[in-house]
Amino acid sequence: MNYIIEERIPSVLEHQVLWEAVGWGNINTEMSRSSLNNSLYGVVATVNEEPVGMGRNVGDGYMFFYIQDVAVRPSMQGLGLGTEILNYLLAYIKKRRIENGIAFVGLFASEGKETFYEKFDFKNHSPHMTGMFNVFDS
């Protein structure tokens, strides 16, 4: 299947459609609108103008980056689209980081998707470093 990858932030509707397609639940579109508007960079893959994949970078744009919302419609998984999306996101980070400086790149992998990210040298650094987070939902 032929897809087109565009370097742009997903629209609120594209984000919602793909978020739900991969089983991440429902999303508050007002909250996602503000989040998307504050993204550093994004890519959207489409087939016949319908979204089939996305990914975006958030962070300070110099030293700390976070890969967010890498999602590929289940019917399109296993075809290399996720790899291509991640390559775009990583290329952006490599261009933005300060010359001869470090770039710390974080992400959370969905359960069962850890090996996909390990192919890009992402590692679980426990027990020496532990990824931690808190969710404020009320």
mmCIF file of C-alpha atoms in Angstrom:
data_model
loop_
_atom_site.group_PDB
_atom_site.id
_atom_site.type_symbol
_atom_site.label_atom_id
_atom_site.label_comp_id
_atom_site.label_asym_id
_atom_site.label_seq_id
_atom_site.Cartn_x
_atom_site.Cartn_y
_atom_site.Cartn_z
ATOM 1 C CA MET A 1 0.000 0.000 0.000
ATOM 2 C CA ASN A 2 1.364 3.426 -0.926
ATOM 3 C CA TYR A 3 1.445 5.984 1.825
ATOM 4 C CA ILE A 4 2.635 9.565 1.968
ATOM 5 C CA ILE A 5 4.551 10.941 4.959
ATOM 6 C CA GLU A 6 4.166 14.647 5.613
ATOM 7 C CA GLU A 7 6.345 16.586 8.032
ATOM 8 C CA ARG A 8 3.656 18.288 10.088
ATOM 9 C CA ILE A 9 1.852 18.010 13.396
ATOM 10 C CA PRO A 10 -1.267 15.825 13.204
ATOM 11 C CA SER A 11 -4.603 17.602 13.307
ATOM 12 C CA VAL A 12 -6.766 17.060 16.370
ATOM 13 C CA LEU A 13 -9.008 14.712 14.364
ATOM 14 C CA GLU A 14 -6.092 12.719 12.906
ATOM 15 C CA HIS A 15 -4.575 12.424 16.372
ATOM 16 C CA GLN A 16 -7.880 11.226 17.837
ATOM 17 C CA VAL A 17 -8.523 8.714 15.047
ATOM 18 C CA LEU A 18 -5.084 7.122 15.349
ATOM 19 C CA TRP A 19 -5.050 7.299 19.169
ATOM 20 C CA GLU A 20 -8.282 5.320 19.281
ATOM 21 C CA ALA A 21 -7.283 2.965 16.427
ATOM 22 C CA VAL A 22 -4.300 1.664 18.396
ATOM 23 C CA GLY A 23 -6.373 1.154 21.535
ATOM 24 C CA TRP A 24 -5.137 3.990 23.730
ATOM 25 C CA GLY A 25 -8.721 4.800 24.773
ATOM 26 C CA ASN A 26 -10.638 8.037 24.452
ATOM 27 C CA ILE A 27 -8.942 11.419 24.423
ATOM 28 C CA ASN A 28 -10.081 14.889 25.455
ATOM 29 C CA THR A 29 -9.713 16.786 22.164
ATOM 30 C CA GLU A 30 -9.509 20.202 23.834
ATOM 31 C CA MET A 31 -6.542 19.014 25.844
ATOM 32 C CA SER A 32 -4.942 17.314 22.838
ATOM 33 C CA ARG A 33 -5.368 20.500 20.750
ATOM 34 C CA SER A 34 -3.188 22.461 23.169
ATOM 35 C CA SER A 35 -0.679 19.636 23.439
ATOM 36 C CA LEU A 36 -0.392 19.285 19.666
ATOM 37 C CA ASN A 37 0.022 23.052 19.285
ATOM 38 C CA ASN A 38 3.063 22.914 21.572
ATOM 39 C CA SER A 39 4.825 20.090 19.737
ATOM 40 C CA LEU A 40 8.294 20.662 18.316
ATOM 41 C CA TYR A 41 7.856 18.518 15.236
ATOM 42 C CA GLY A 42 5.595 15.865 13.826
ATOM 43 C CA VAL A 43 4.905 13.542 10.939
ATOM 44 C CA VAL A 44 1.656 12.165 9.596
ATOM 45 C CA ALA A 45 1.342 9.236 7.201
ATOM 46 C CA THR A 46 -1.728 9.076 4.993
ATOM 47 C CA VAL A 47 -3.250 6.771 2.404
ATOM 48 C CA ASN A 48 -5.791 8.472 0.162
ATOM 49 C CA GLU A 49 -5.724 11.422 2.580
ATOM 50 C CA GLU A 50 -6.755 9.196 5.515
ATOM 51 C CA PRO A 51 -4.362 9.080 8.498
ATOM 52 C CA VAL A 52 -2.608 5.741 8.956
ATOM 53 C CA GLY A 53 0.356 6.755 11.130
ATOM 54 C CA MET A 54 1.800 9.603 13.176
ATOM 55 C CA GLY A 55 4.517 10.594 15.591
ATOM 56 C CA ARG A 56 5.759 13.775 17.185
ATOM 57 C CA ASN A 57 8.570 15.262 19.228
ATOM 58 C CA VAL A 58 8.105 17.389 22.324
ATOM 59 C CA GLY A 59 10.657 18.912 24.686
ATOM 60 C CA ASP A 60 12.917 21.931 24.890
ATOM 61 C CA GLY A 61 14.261 21.516 21.370
ATOM 62 C CA TYR A 62 17.951 21.561 22.333
ATOM 63 C CA MET A 63 18.939 19.032 24.948
ATOM 64 C CA PHE A 64 15.810 17.180 26.035
ATOM 65 C CA PHE A 65 13.452 15.521 23.588
ATOM 66 C CA TYR A 66 10.571 13.162 24.079
ATOM 67 C CA ILE A 67 9.116 10.989 21.349
ATOM 68 C CA GLN A 68 5.363 10.971 21.701
ATOM 69 C CA ASP A 69 2.335 9.410 20.009
ATOM 70 C CA VAL A 70 4.041 7.045 17.582
ATOM 71 C CA ALA A 71 0.994 5.217 16.298
ATOM 72 C CA VAL A 72 0.335 3.131 13.198
ATOM 73 C CA ARG A 73 -3.116 1.885 12.305
ATOM 74 C CA PRO A 74 -3.139 -1.873 13.090
ATOM 75 C CA SER A 75 -3.866 -2.802 9.467
ATOM 76 C CA MET A 76 -0.655 -0.981 8.448
ATOM 77 C CA GLN A 77 1.641 -2.393 11.152
ATOM 78 C CA GLY A 78 4.511 -4.639 10.126
ATOM 79 C CA LEU A 79 5.064 -2.850 6.798
ATOM 80 C CA GLY A 80 7.915 -0.564 7.900
ATOM 81 C CA LEU A 81 5.801 2.549 8.402
ATOM 82 C CA GLY A 82 6.586 2.814 12.125
ATOM 83 C CA THR A 83 10.293 2.561 11.345
ATOM 84 C CA GLU A 84 10.016 5.334 8.782
ATOM 85 C CA ILE A 85 8.088 7.567 11.208
ATOM 86 C CA LEU A 86 10.685 7.005 13.936
ATOM 87 C CA ASN A 87 13.519 7.722 11.485
ATOM 88 C CA TYR A 88 11.942 11.125 10.708
ATOM 89 C CA LEU A 89 11.597 11.924 14.419
ATOM 90 C CA LEU A 90 15.181 10.921 15.206
ATOM 91 C CA ALA A 91 16.577 12.838 12.205
ATOM 92 C CA TYR A 92 14.866 15.982 13.490
ATOM 93 C CA ILE A 93 16.447 15.518 16.908
ATOM 94 C CA LYS A 94 19.898 14.943 15.433
ATOM 95 C CA LYS A 95 19.590 18.178 13.429
ATOM 96 C CA ARG A 96 18.344 20.217 16.395
ATOM 97 C CA ARG A 97 20.764 19.180 19.098
ATOM 98 C CA ILE A 98 23.695 21.459 19.781
ATOM 99 C CA GLU A 99 26.813 20.519 17.794
ATOM 100 C CA ASN A 100 29.026 18.259 19.913
ATOM 101 C CA GLY A 101 26.354 18.340 22.633
ATOM 102 C CA ILE A 102 24.205 15.571 23.980
ATOM 103 C CA ALA A 103 20.535 15.051 23.355
ATOM 104 C CA PHE A 104 18.556 13.067 25.893
ATOM 105 C CA VAL A 105 15.705 11.303 24.089
ATOM 106 C CA GLY A 106 12.979 9.575 26.071
ATOM 107 C CA LEU A 107 9.829 7.658 25.252
ATOM 108 C CA PHE A 108 7.372 5.205 26.699
ATOM 109 C CA ALA A 109 6.749 2.054 24.687
ATOM 110 C CA SER A 110 3.329 0.453 24.649
ATOM 111 C CA GLU A 111 3.281 -3.008 26.155
ATOM 112 C CA GLY A 112 4.699 -5.487 23.660
ATOM 113 C CA LYS A 113 6.381 -2.802 21.524
ATOM 114 C CA GLU A 114 9.659 -2.593 23.472
ATOM 115 C CA THR A 115 11.651 -4.600 20.913
ATOM 116 C CA PHE A 116 10.643 -2.172 18.150
ATOM 117 C CA TYR A 117 12.364 0.690 19.999
ATOM 118 C CA GLU A 118 15.333 -1.443 21.014
ATOM 119 C CA LYS A 119 16.216 -1.671 17.287
ATOM 120 C CA PHE A 120 16.867 2.093 17.523
ATOM 121 C CA ASP A 121 19.123 1.673 20.590
ATOM 122 C CA PHE A 122 16.512 2.669 23.165
ATOM 123 C CA LYS A 123 17.217 0.759 26.356
ATOM 124 C CA ASN A 124 15.749 0.078 29.731
ATOM 125 C CA HIS A 125 18.407 1.593 32.002
ATOM 126 C CA SER A 126 17.184 0.125 35.278
ATOM 127 C CA PRO A 127 18.315 -0.415 37.950
ATOM 128 C CA HIS A 128 20.736 2.524 37.599
ATOM 129 C CA MET A 129 18.107 4.879 36.156
ATOM 130 C CA THR A 130 14.389 4.428 36.552
ATOM 131 C CA GLY A 131 11.799 6.041 34.312
ATOM 132 C CA MET A 132 9.130 7.541 36.523
ATOM 133 C CA PHE A 133 5.978 9.496 35.890
ATOM 134 C CA ASN A 134 2.852 10.755 37.590
ATOM 135 C CA VAL A 135 -0.536 11.354 36.004
ATOM 136 C CA PHE A 136 -2.722 14.208 37.283
ATOM 137 C CA ASP A 137 -6.187 13.242 36.137
ATOM 138 C CA SER A 138 -8.495 15.091 38.483
#
